[in-house]
mmCIF file with all atom_site columns, C-alpha atoms in Angstrom:
data_model
loop_
_atom_site.group_PDB
_atom_site.id
_atom_site.type_symbol
_atom_site.label_atom_id
_atom_site.label_alt_id
_atom_site.label_comp_id
_atom_site.label_asym_id
_atom_site.label_entity_id
_atom_site.label_seq_id
_atom_site.pdbx_PDB_ins_code
_atom_site.Cartn_x
_atom_site.Cartn_y
_atom_site.Cartn_z
_atom_site.occupancy
_atom_site.B_iso_or_equiv
_atom_site.pdbx_formal_charge
_atom_site.auth_seq_id
_atom_site.auth_comp_id
_atom_site.auth_asym_id
_atom_site.auth_atom_id
_atom_site.pdbx_PDB_model_num
ATOM 1   C CA . GLY A 1 1   ? -21.588 44.084  -28.216 1.00 75.00 ? 1   GLY A CA 1
ATOM 2   C CA . MET A 1 2   ? -22.473 46.227  -31.228 1.00 82.00 ? 2   MET A CA 1
ATOM 3   C CA . VAL A 1 3   ? -25.343 47.989  -29.435 1.00 89.00 ? 3   VAL A CA 1
ATOM 4   C CA . GLY A 1 4   ? -23.146 48.739  -26.422 1.00 89.00 ? 4   GLY A CA 1
ATOM 5   C CA . THR A 1 5   ? -20.369 50.068  -28.646 1.00 90.00 ? 5   THR A CA 1
ATOM 6   C CA . LEU A 1 6   ? -22.805 52.358  -30.453 1.00 92.00 ? 6   LEU A CA 1
ATOM 7   C CA . ILE A 1 7   ? -24.250 53.690  -27.191 1.00 92.00 ? 7   ILE A CA 1
ATOM 8   C CA . THR A 1 8   ? -20.755 54.235  -25.803 1.00 90.00 ? 8   THR A CA 1
ATOM 9   C CA . THR A 1 9   ? -19.820 56.255  -28.872 1.00 91.00 ? 9   THR A CA 1
ATOM 10  C CA . ILE A 1 10  ? -22.851 58.531  -28.595 1.00 91.00 ? 10  ILE A CA 1
ATOM 11  C CA . LEU A 1 11  ? -23.033 59.112  -24.832 1.00 89.00 ? 11  LEU A CA 1
ATOM 12  C CA . PRO A 1 12  ? -21.269 62.188  -23.397 1.00 88.00 ? 12  PRO A CA 1
ATOM 13  C CA . HIS A 1 13  ? -20.442 60.406  -20.124 1.00 87.00 ? 13  HIS A CA 1
ATOM 14  C CA . TRP A 1 14  ? -16.793 59.676  -20.910 1.00 90.00 ? 14  TRP A CA 1
ATOM 15  C CA . ARG A 1 15  ? -15.447 62.136  -18.340 1.00 89.00 ? 15  ARG A CA 1
ATOM 16  C CA . ARG A 1 16  ? -17.243 63.707  -15.429 1.00 87.00 ? 16  ARG A CA 1
ATOM 17  C CA . THR A 1 17  ? -16.240 66.333  -12.921 1.00 83.00 ? 17  THR A CA 1
ATOM 18  C CA . ALA A 1 18  ? -14.114 65.043  -10.059 1.00 73.00 ? 18  ALA A CA 1
ATOM 19  C CA . HIS A 1 19  ? -15.621 66.007  -6.718  1.00 67.00 ? 19  HIS A CA 1
ATOM 20  C CA . VAL A 1 20  ? -12.351 66.781  -4.951  1.00 58.00 ? 20  VAL A CA 1
ATOM 21  C CA . GLY A 1 21  ? -10.978 69.885  -3.300  1.00 53.00 ? 21  GLY A CA 1
ATOM 22  C CA . THR A 1 22  ? -13.173 72.887  -3.946  1.00 52.00 ? 22  THR A CA 1
ATOM 23  C CA . ASN A 1 23  ? -15.497 70.811  -6.146  1.00 51.00 ? 23  ASN A CA 1
ATOM 24  C CA . ILE A 1 24  ? -16.846 68.721  -3.279  1.00 51.00 ? 24  ILE A CA 1
ATOM 25  C CA . LEU A 1 25  ? -19.821 71.006  -2.762  1.00 52.00 ? 25  LEU A CA 1
ATOM 26  C CA . THR A 1 26  ? -21.007 72.180  -6.157  1.00 60.00 ? 26  THR A CA 1
ATOM 27  C CA . ALA A 1 27  ? -24.348 72.539  -7.878  1.00 66.00 ? 27  ALA A CA 1
ATOM 28  C CA . VAL A 1 28  ? -22.896 72.032  -11.362 1.00 76.00 ? 28  VAL A CA 1
ATOM 29  C CA . SER A 1 29  ? -21.274 68.955  -12.901 1.00 81.00 ? 29  SER A CA 1
ATOM 30  C CA . TYR A 1 30  ? -19.503 68.834  -16.260 1.00 85.00 ? 30  TYR A CA 1
ATOM 31  C CA . LEU A 1 31  ? -19.600 65.871  -18.612 1.00 87.00 ? 31  LEU A CA 1
ATOM 32  C CA . LYS A 1 32  ? -17.424 65.382  -21.674 1.00 88.00 ? 32  LYS A CA 1
ATOM 33  C CA . GLY A 1 33  ? -17.843 62.874  -24.475 1.00 88.00 ? 33  GLY A CA 1
ATOM 34  C CA . LEU A 1 34  ? -16.544 62.305  -27.976 1.00 90.00 ? 34  LEU A CA 1
ATOM 35  C CA . TRP A 1 35  ? -18.997 64.624  -29.698 1.00 90.00 ? 35  TRP A CA 1
ATOM 36  C CA . MET A 1 36  ? -20.311 67.026  -27.079 1.00 88.00 ? 36  MET A CA 1
ATOM 37  C CA . GLU A 1 37  ? -19.878 68.374  -23.574 1.00 87.00 ? 37  GLU A CA 1
ATOM 38  C CA . CYS A 1 38  ? -22.744 68.802  -21.154 1.00 88.00 ? 38  CYS A CA 1
ATOM 39  C CA . VAL A 1 39  ? -23.473 70.681  -17.965 1.00 87.00 ? 39  VAL A CA 1
ATOM 40  C CA . TRP A 1 40  ? -25.662 69.081  -15.339 1.00 80.00 ? 40  TRP A CA 1
ATOM 41  C CA . HIS A 1 41  ? -27.319 71.273  -12.717 1.00 78.00 ? 41  HIS A CA 1
ATOM 42  C CA . SER A 1 42  ? -28.520 70.111  -9.347  1.00 74.00 ? 42  SER A CA 1
ATOM 43  C CA . THR A 1 43  ? -32.044 71.002  -10.444 1.00 76.00 ? 43  THR A CA 1
ATOM 44  C CA . GLY A 1 44  ? -31.880 68.151  -12.980 1.00 75.00 ? 44  GLY A CA 1
ATOM 45  C CA . ILE A 1 45  ? -31.391 70.286  -16.091 1.00 80.00 ? 45  ILE A CA 1
ATOM 46  C CA . TYR A 1 46  ? -28.978 69.157  -18.804 1.00 80.00 ? 46  TYR A CA 1
ATOM 47  C CA . GLN A 1 47  ? -27.375 71.577  -21.222 1.00 85.00 ? 47  GLN A CA 1
ATOM 48  C CA . CYS A 1 48  ? -25.265 70.052  -23.991 1.00 86.00 ? 48  CYS A CA 1
ATOM 49  C CA . GLN A 1 49  ? -23.217 71.644  -26.735 1.00 86.00 ? 49  GLN A CA 1
ATOM 50  C CA . VAL A 1 50  ? -21.588 69.911  -29.688 1.00 88.00 ? 50  VAL A CA 1
ATOM 51  C CA . TYR A 1 51  ? -17.902 70.570  -30.292 1.00 86.00 ? 51  TYR A CA 1
ATOM 52  C CA . ARG A 1 52  ? -17.717 73.266  -32.936 1.00 83.00 ? 52  ARG A CA 1
ATOM 53  C CA . SER A 1 53  ? -14.147 72.827  -34.127 1.00 79.00 ? 53  SER A CA 1
ATOM 54  C CA . LEU A 1 54  ? -12.637 69.517  -35.154 1.00 78.00 ? 54  LEU A CA 1
ATOM 55  C CA . LEU A 1 55  ? -9.033  70.666  -35.446 1.00 79.00 ? 55  LEU A CA 1
ATOM 56  C CA . ALA A 1 56  ? -9.073  72.356  -32.036 1.00 80.00 ? 56  ALA A CA 1
ATOM 57  C CA . LEU A 1 57  ? -9.853  69.096  -30.239 1.00 84.00 ? 57  LEU A CA 1
ATOM 58  C CA . PRO A 1 58  ? -7.084  67.186  -28.432 1.00 86.00 ? 58  PRO A CA 1
ATOM 59  C CA . GLN A 1 59  ? -5.375  64.461  -30.413 1.00 86.00 ? 59  GLN A CA 1
ATOM 60  C CA . ASP A 1 60  ? -6.412  61.739  -27.988 1.00 86.00 ? 60  ASP A CA 1
ATOM 61  C CA . LEU A 1 61  ? -10.057 62.729  -28.429 1.00 89.00 ? 61  LEU A CA 1
ATOM 62  C CA . GLN A 1 62  ? -9.740  62.682  -32.212 1.00 90.00 ? 62  GLN A CA 1
ATOM 63  C CA . ALA A 1 63  ? -8.086  59.259  -32.082 1.00 91.00 ? 63  ALA A CA 1
ATOM 64  C CA . ALA A 1 64  ? -10.812 57.925  -29.780 1.00 92.00 ? 64  ALA A CA 1
ATOM 65  C CA . ARG A 1 65  ? -13.431 59.224  -32.202 1.00 91.00 ? 65  ARG A CA 1
ATOM 66  C CA . ALA A 1 66  ? -11.837 57.455  -35.154 1.00 92.00 ? 66  ALA A CA 1
ATOM 67  C CA . LEU A 1 67  ? -11.392 54.191  -33.248 1.00 94.00 ? 67  LEU A CA 1
ATOM 68  C CA . MET A 1 68  ? -14.978 54.115  -32.019 1.00 94.00 ? 68  MET A CA 1
ATOM 69  C CA . VAL A 1 69  ? -16.458 54.942  -35.429 1.00 94.00 ? 69  VAL A CA 1
ATOM 70  C CA . ILE A 1 70  ? -14.402 52.189  -37.082 1.00 95.00 ? 70  ILE A CA 1
ATOM 71  C CA . SER A 1 71  ? -15.392 49.814  -34.280 1.00 93.00 ? 71  SER A CA 1
ATOM 72  C CA . CYS A 1 72  ? -19.084 50.521  -34.884 1.00 93.00 ? 72  CYS A CA 1
ATOM 73  C CA . LEU A 1 73  ? -18.700 49.940  -38.639 1.00 94.00 ? 73  LEU A CA 1
ATOM 74  C CA . LEU A 1 74  ? -16.834 46.676  -38.099 1.00 93.00 ? 74  LEU A CA 1
ATOM 75  C CA . SER A 1 75  ? -19.416 45.496  -35.576 1.00 91.00 ? 75  SER A CA 1
ATOM 76  C CA . GLY A 1 76  ? -22.237 46.229  -38.021 1.00 90.00 ? 76  GLY A CA 1
ATOM 77  C CA . ALA A 1 77  ? -20.492 44.315  -40.796 1.00 91.00 ? 77  ALA A CA 1
ATOM 78  C CA . ALA A 1 78  ? -19.803 41.474  -38.345 1.00 89.00 ? 78  ALA A CA 1
ATOM 79  C CA . CYS A 1 79  ? -23.494 41.196  -37.486 1.00 88.00 ? 79  CYS A CA 1
ATOM 80  C CA . ALA A 1 80  ? -24.411 41.006  -41.179 1.00 86.00 ? 80  ALA A CA 1
ATOM 81  C CA . CYS A 1 81  ? -21.841 38.280  -41.850 1.00 85.00 ? 81  CYS A CA 1
ATOM 82  C CA . ALA A 1 82  ? -22.846 36.357  -38.734 1.00 83.00 ? 82  ALA A CA 1
ATOM 83  C CA . VAL A 1 83  ? -26.517 36.363  -39.769 1.00 82.00 ? 83  VAL A CA 1
ATOM 84  C CA . VAL A 1 84  ? -25.611 34.940  -43.179 1.00 79.00 ? 84  VAL A CA 1
ATOM 85  C CA . GLY A 1 85  ? -23.356 32.338  -41.559 1.00 74.00 ? 85  GLY A CA 1
ATOM 86  C CA . MET A 1 86  ? -25.905 31.131  -39.011 1.00 73.00 ? 86  MET A CA 1
ATOM 87  C CA . LYS A 1 87  ? -27.238 27.623  -39.604 1.00 70.00 ? 87  LYS A CA 1
ATOM 88  C CA . CYS A 1 88  ? -30.823 28.723  -38.961 1.00 67.00 ? 88  CYS A CA 1
ATOM 89  C CA . THR A 1 89  ? -30.847 31.140  -41.921 1.00 66.00 ? 89  THR A CA 1
ATOM 90  C CA . ARG A 1 90  ? -31.421 30.184  -45.535 1.00 66.00 ? 90  ARG A CA 1
ATOM 91  C CA . CYS A 1 91  ? -28.760 32.430  -47.023 1.00 65.00 ? 91  CYS A CA 1
ATOM 92  C CA . ALA A 1 92  ? -26.076 30.341  -48.758 1.00 61.00 ? 92  ALA A CA 1
ATOM 93  C CA . LYS A 1 93  ? -27.569 27.211  -47.207 1.00 68.00 ? 93  LYS A CA 1
ATOM 94  C CA . GLY A 1 94  ? -25.759 24.000  -48.067 1.00 67.00 ? 94  GLY A CA 1
ATOM 95  C CA . THR A 1 95  ? -22.645 25.742  -49.413 1.00 70.00 ? 95  THR A CA 1
ATOM 96  C CA . PRO A 1 96  ? -19.142 26.075  -47.931 1.00 68.00 ? 96  PRO A CA 1
ATOM 97  C CA . ALA A 1 97  ? -19.549 29.874  -48.073 1.00 72.00 ? 97  ALA A CA 1
ATOM 98  C CA . LYS A 1 98  ? -21.895 29.756  -45.067 1.00 73.00 ? 98  LYS A CA 1
ATOM 99  C CA . ALA A 1 99  ? -19.124 28.689  -42.706 1.00 75.00 ? 99  ALA A CA 1
ATOM 100 C CA . THR A 1 100 ? -16.813 31.257  -44.306 1.00 80.00 ? 100 THR A CA 1
ATOM 101 C CA . PHE A 1 101 ? -19.272 34.060  -43.556 1.00 79.00 ? 101 PHE A CA 1
ATOM 102 C CA . ALA A 1 102 ? -19.555 32.901  -39.946 1.00 80.00 ? 102 ALA A CA 1
ATOM 103 C CA . VAL A 1 103 ? -15.787 32.921  -39.466 1.00 84.00 ? 103 VAL A CA 1
ATOM 104 C CA . LEU A 1 104 ? -15.543 36.320  -41.173 1.00 86.00 ? 104 LEU A CA 1
ATOM 105 C CA . GLY A 1 105 ? -18.168 37.675  -38.784 1.00 86.00 ? 105 GLY A CA 1
ATOM 106 C CA . GLY A 1 106 ? -16.162 36.371  -35.837 1.00 88.00 ? 106 GLY A CA 1
ATOM 107 C CA . VAL A 1 107 ? -12.979 38.028  -37.090 1.00 90.00 ? 107 VAL A CA 1
ATOM 108 C CA . LEU A 1 108 ? -14.768 41.356  -37.598 1.00 91.00 ? 108 LEU A CA 1
ATOM 109 C CA . PHE A 1 109 ? -16.228 41.128  -34.089 1.00 91.00 ? 109 PHE A CA 1
ATOM 110 C CA . LEU A 1 110 ? -12.728 40.579  -32.723 1.00 93.00 ? 110 LEU A CA 1
ATOM 111 C CA . LEU A 1 111 ? -11.366 43.606  -34.583 1.00 94.00 ? 111 LEU A CA 1
ATOM 112 C CA . GLY A 1 112 ? -14.277 45.821  -33.536 1.00 92.00 ? 112 GLY A CA 1
ATOM 113 C CA . GLY A 1 113 ? -14.016 44.778  -29.899 1.00 92.00 ? 113 GLY A CA 1
ATOM 114 C CA . LEU A 1 114 ? -10.270 45.315  -29.919 1.00 94.00 ? 114 LEU A CA 1
ATOM 115 C CA . LEU A 1 115 ? -10.589 48.862  -31.306 1.00 94.00 ? 115 LEU A CA 1
ATOM 116 C CA . CYS A 1 116 ? -13.258 49.722  -28.735 1.00 93.00 ? 116 CYS A CA 1
ATOM 117 C CA . MET A 1 117 ? -11.087 48.314  -25.955 1.00 94.00 ? 117 MET A CA 1
ATOM 118 C CA . VAL A 1 118 ? -8.126  50.402  -27.110 1.00 94.00 ? 118 VAL A CA 1
ATOM 119 C CA . ALA A 1 119 ? -10.202 53.604  -27.207 1.00 93.00 ? 119 ALA A CA 1
ATOM 120 C CA . VAL A 1 120 ? -11.736 53.233  -23.742 1.00 94.00 ? 120 VAL A CA 1
ATOM 121 C CA . SER A 1 121 ? -8.469  52.019  -22.195 1.00 93.00 ? 121 SER A CA 1
ATOM 122 C CA . TRP A 1 122 ? -6.574  54.956  -23.665 1.00 92.00 ? 122 TRP A CA 1
ATOM 123 C CA . THR A 1 123 ? -9.136  57.448  -22.350 1.00 92.00 ? 123 THR A CA 1
ATOM 124 C CA . THR A 1 124 ? -9.250  55.779  -18.933 1.00 92.00 ? 124 THR A CA 1
ATOM 125 C CA . ASN A 1 125 ? -5.482  55.939  -18.620 1.00 92.00 ? 125 ASN A CA 1
ATOM 126 C CA . ASP A 1 126 ? -5.501  59.632  -19.550 1.00 90.00 ? 126 ASP A CA 1
ATOM 127 C CA . VAL A 1 127 ? -8.216  60.399  -16.987 1.00 90.00 ? 127 VAL A CA 1
ATOM 128 C CA . VAL A 1 128 ? -6.397  58.543  -14.207 1.00 90.00 ? 128 VAL A CA 1
ATOM 129 C CA . GLN A 1 129 ? -3.056  60.206  -14.949 1.00 89.00 ? 129 GLN A CA 1
ATOM 130 C CA . ASN A 1 130 ? -4.584  63.675  -14.938 1.00 85.00 ? 130 ASN A CA 1
ATOM 131 C CA . PHE A 1 131 ? -6.480  62.938  -11.732 1.00 86.00 ? 131 PHE A CA 1
ATOM 132 C CA . TYR A 1 132 ? -3.292  62.089  -9.835  1.00 86.00 ? 132 TYR A CA 1
ATOM 133 C CA . ASN A 1 133 ? -1.272  64.892  -11.398 1.00 83.00 ? 133 ASN A CA 1
ATOM 134 C CA . PRO A 1 134 ? -0.503  67.351  -8.574  1.00 82.00 ? 134 PRO A CA 1
ATOM 135 C CA . LEU A 1 135 ? 0.197   70.151  -11.040 1.00 82.00 ? 135 LEU A CA 1
ATOM 136 C CA . LEU A 1 136 ? -3.369  70.253  -12.344 1.00 79.00 ? 136 LEU A CA 1
ATOM 137 C CA . PRO A 1 137 ? -5.941  72.282  -10.413 1.00 77.00 ? 137 PRO A CA 1
ATOM 138 C CA . SER A 1 138 ? -8.995  70.515  -9.050  1.00 76.00 ? 138 SER A CA 1
ATOM 139 C CA . SER A 1 139 ? -11.259 72.250  -11.560 1.00 73.00 ? 139 SER A CA 1
ATOM 140 C CA . MET A 1 140 ? -9.470  70.498  -14.449 1.00 78.00 ? 140 MET A CA 1
ATOM 141 C CA . LYS A 1 141 ? -9.589  66.998  -13.001 1.00 82.00 ? 141 LYS A CA 1
ATOM 142 C CA . PHE A 1 142 ? -12.167 64.487  -14.175 1.00 85.00 ? 142 PHE A CA 1
ATOM 143 C CA . GLU A 1 143 ? -13.261 61.016  -13.165 1.00 88.00 ? 143 GLU A CA 1
ATOM 144 C CA . ILE A 1 144 ? -14.153 57.965  -15.243 1.00 89.00 ? 144 ILE A CA 1
ATOM 145 C CA . GLY A 1 145 ? -17.635 58.272  -16.706 1.00 88.00 ? 145 GLY A CA 1
ATOM 146 C CA . GLN A 1 146 ? -20.305 55.619  -17.115 1.00 90.00 ? 146 GLN A CA 1
ATOM 147 C CA . ALA A 1 147 ? -19.714 55.385  -20.863 1.00 91.00 ? 147 ALA A CA 1
ATOM 148 C CA . LEU A 1 148 ? -16.217 54.016  -20.297 1.00 92.00 ? 148 LEU A CA 1
ATOM 149 C CA . TYR A 1 149 ? -17.548 51.203  -18.117 1.00 93.00 ? 149 TYR A CA 1
ATOM 150 C CA . LEU A 1 150 ? -20.109 50.403  -20.790 1.00 93.00 ? 150 LEU A CA 1
ATOM 151 C CA . GLY A 1 151 ? -17.326 50.438  -23.375 1.00 92.00 ? 151 GLY A CA 1
ATOM 152 C CA . PHE A 1 152 ? -15.321 47.873  -21.421 1.00 94.00 ? 152 PHE A CA 1
ATOM 153 C CA . ILE A 1 153 ? -18.357 45.600  -21.142 1.00 94.00 ? 153 ILE A CA 1
ATOM 154 C CA . SER A 1 154 ? -19.375 45.878  -24.805 1.00 93.00 ? 154 SER A CA 1
ATOM 155 C CA . SER A 1 155 ? -15.827 45.351  -26.083 1.00 92.00 ? 155 SER A CA 1
ATOM 156 C CA . SER A 1 156 ? -15.461 42.269  -23.878 1.00 93.00 ? 156 SER A CA 1
ATOM 157 C CA . LEU A 1 157 ? -18.719 40.871  -25.235 1.00 92.00 ? 157 LEU A CA 1
ATOM 158 C CA . SER A 1 158 ? -17.562 41.487  -28.806 1.00 91.00 ? 158 SER A CA 1
ATOM 159 C CA . LEU A 1 159 ? -14.276 39.713  -28.157 1.00 92.00 ? 159 LEU A CA 1
ATOM 160 C CA . ILE A 1 160 ? -15.991 36.741  -26.530 1.00 92.00 ? 160 ILE A CA 1
ATOM 161 C CA . GLY A 1 161 ? -18.616 36.499  -29.263 1.00 89.00 ? 161 GLY A CA 1
ATOM 162 C CA . GLY A 1 162 ? -16.030 36.736  -32.027 1.00 88.00 ? 162 GLY A CA 1
ATOM 163 C CA . THR A 1 163 ? -13.924 34.023  -30.437 1.00 89.00 ? 163 THR A CA 1
ATOM 164 C CA . LEU A 1 164 ? -16.904 31.693  -30.101 1.00 86.00 ? 164 LEU A CA 1
ATOM 165 C CA . LEU A 1 165 ? -17.881 32.259  -33.724 1.00 83.00 ? 165 LEU A CA 1
ATOM 166 C CA . CYS A 1 166 ? -14.394 31.475  -34.963 1.00 82.00 ? 166 CYS A CA 1
ATOM 167 C CA . LEU A 1 167 ? -14.177 28.309  -32.864 1.00 82.00 ? 167 LEU A CA 1
ATOM 168 C CA . SER A 1 168 ? -17.660 26.945  -33.512 1.00 75.00 ? 168 SER A CA 1
ATOM 169 C CA . CYS A 1 169 ? -17.822 27.502  -37.267 1.00 62.00 ? 169 CYS A CA 1
ATOM 170 C CA . GLN A 1 170 ? -14.953 25.514  -38.648 1.00 59.00 ? 170 GLN A CA 1
ATOM 171 C CA . ASP A 1 171 ? -14.770 24.315  -42.211 1.00 49.00 ? 171 ASP A CA 1
ATOM 172 C CA . GLU A 1 172 ? -16.588 21.061  -42.631 1.00 49.00 ? 172 GLU A CA 1
ATOM 173 C CA . ALA A 1 173 ? -16.292 18.748  -45.618 1.00 40.00 ? 173 ALA A CA 1
ATOM 174 C CA . PRO A 1 174 ? -19.567 18.628  -47.535 1.00 47.00 ? 174 PRO A CA 1
ATOM 175 C CA . SER A 1 175 ? -21.422 15.363  -47.039 1.00 48.00 ? 175 SER A CA 1
ATOM 176 C CA . ARG A 1 176 ? -21.849 13.216  -50.135 1.00 49.00 ? 176 ARG A CA 1
ATOM 177 C CA . PRO A 1 177 ? -24.776 10.838  -50.648 1.00 47.00 ? 177 PRO A CA 1
ATOM 178 C CA . TYR A 1 178 ? -23.921 7.156   -50.508 1.00 46.00 ? 178 TYR A CA 1
ATOM 179 C CA . GLN A 1 179 ? -23.711 5.485   -53.877 1.00 54.00 ? 179 GLN A CA 1
ATOM 180 C CA . ALA A 1 180 ? -23.841 1.688   -54.191 1.00 49.00 ? 180 ALA A CA 1
ATOM 181 C CA . GLN A 1 181 ? -20.842 0.339   -56.051 1.00 55.00 ? 181 GLN A CA 1
ATOM 182 C CA . PRO A 1 182 ? -21.598 -2.273  -58.778 1.00 53.00 ? 182 PRO A CA 1
ATOM 183 C CA . ARG A 1 183 ? -20.371 -5.710  -57.814 1.00 54.00 ? 183 ARG A CA 1
ATOM 184 C CA . ALA A 1 184 ? -17.922 -7.247  -60.236 1.00 49.00 ? 184 ALA A CA 1
ATOM 185 C CA . ALA A 1 185 ? -18.548 -10.759 -61.526 1.00 45.00 ? 185 ALA A CA 1
ATOM 186 C CA . THR A 1 186 ? -16.661 -13.274 -59.463 1.00 45.00 ? 186 THR A CA 1
ATOM 187 C CA . ALA A 1 187 ? -15.003 -16.462 -60.584 1.00 47.00 ? 187 ALA A CA 1
ATOM 188 C CA . THR A 1 188 ? -17.354 -18.497 -58.435 1.00 48.00 ? 188 THR A CA 1
ATOM 189 C CA . ALA A 1 189 ? -20.394 -17.430 -60.400 1.00 47.00 ? 189 ALA A CA 1
ATOM 190 C CA . ALA A 1 190 ? -22.058 -20.380 -62.112 1.00 51.00 ? 190 ALA A CA 1
ATOM 191 C CA . THR A 1 191 ? -21.576 -20.373 -65.870 1.00 55.00 ? 191 THR A CA 1
ATOM 192 C CA . ALA A 1 192 ? -23.183 -22.665 -68.407 1.00 53.00 ? 192 ALA A CA 1
ATOM 193 C CA . PRO A 1 193 ? -20.769 -25.259 -69.909 1.00 59.00 ? 193 PRO A CA 1
ATOM 194 C CA . SER A 1 194 ? -19.867 -24.808 -73.517 1.00 61.00 ? 194 SER A CA 1
ATOM 195 C CA . TYR A 1 195 ? -21.322 -27.235 -76.052 1.00 58.00 ? 195 TYR A CA 1
ATOM 196 C CA . ARG A 1 196 ? -19.104 -30.148 -77.120 1.00 63.00 ? 196 ARG A CA 1
ATOM 197 C CA . PRO A 1 197 ? -20.118 -32.705 -79.722 1.00 61.00 ? 197 PRO A CA 1
ATOM 198 C CA . PRO A 1 198 ? -20.492 -36.408 -78.663 1.00 61.00 ? 198 PRO A CA 1
ATOM 199 C CA . ALA A 1 199 ? -17.409 -37.389 -80.692 1.00 59.00 ? 199 ALA A CA 1
ATOM 200 C CA . ALA A 1 200 ? -15.278 -35.340 -78.354 1.00 56.00 ? 200 ALA A CA 1
ATOM 201 C CA . PHE A 1 201 ? -16.118 -37.689 -75.459 1.00 54.00 ? 201 PHE A CA 1
ATOM 202 C CA . LYS A 1 202 ? -15.416 -40.922 -77.446 1.00 56.00 ? 202 LYS A CA 1
ATOM 203 C CA . ASP A 1 203 ? -11.763 -41.341 -76.542 1.00 55.00 ? 203 ASP A CA 1
ATOM 204 C CA . ASN A 1 204 ? -12.177 -40.034 -73.010 1.00 55.00 ? 204 ASN A CA 1
ATOM 205 C CA . ARG A 1 205 ? -14.365 -42.896 -71.767 1.00 55.00 ? 205 ARG A CA 1
ATOM 206 C CA . ALA A 1 206 ? -12.753 -45.634 -69.667 1.00 53.00 ? 206 ALA A CA 1
ATOM 207 C CA . PRO A 1 207 ? -12.875 -49.167 -71.197 1.00 55.00 ? 207 PRO A CA 1
ATOM 208 C CA . SER A 1 208 ? -15.673 -51.323 -69.807 1.00 52.00 ? 208 SER A CA 1
ATOM 209 C CA . VAL A 1 209 ? -15.308 -54.909 -68.537 1.00 50.00 ? 209 VAL A CA 1
ATOM 210 C CA . THR A 1 210 ? -17.114 -56.428 -71.501 1.00 48.00 ? 210 THR A CA 1
ATOM 211 C CA . SER A 1 211 ? -14.941 -54.643 -74.033 1.00 46.00 ? 211 SER A CA 1
ATOM 212 C CA . ALA A 1 212 ? -11.829 -55.822 -72.287 1.00 43.00 ? 212 ALA A CA 1
#
């Protein structure tokens, strides 16, 4: 998910020229991304130019930039937390913090995937609305680029991965070694009788036949 989000952010294939109307037969195709716009010629030559002004860009493009950058940062932090929280790593092994890191990684993956999904969905909706707008000329209409499809896939993977991390890494009580409890002395234990002098048994004897 993180790799796909990063590639989606960099690629200029967010919008591509719509081949409708007078643009059906053309030797030039225009591509627009978050950071640059490119021109593709039928000869296979690409010419790209980075946007020079930040303030002159449309607000939806600026918002998509911010969302994708934050999504990439959150995905990177999520990967770091998930690595620490994995049971196969030695970091924080045997401590409750390991499960906490795993859950934190899942939450960050969910947030990163959600931001990426919002950015690509917003751009897709804008492209579709402009495409079906009868007031716009054909030269200003664009179609959905490959980067948007990749963004949908990567954001879905981030959401699925974050959900699985949150569900599989629940807090577990730390196991304690078994300790044998000392057995208390019972009343049935055999005890030695206390010493009594012979005079104590003198009056307790039953009278014999001869004495009677």
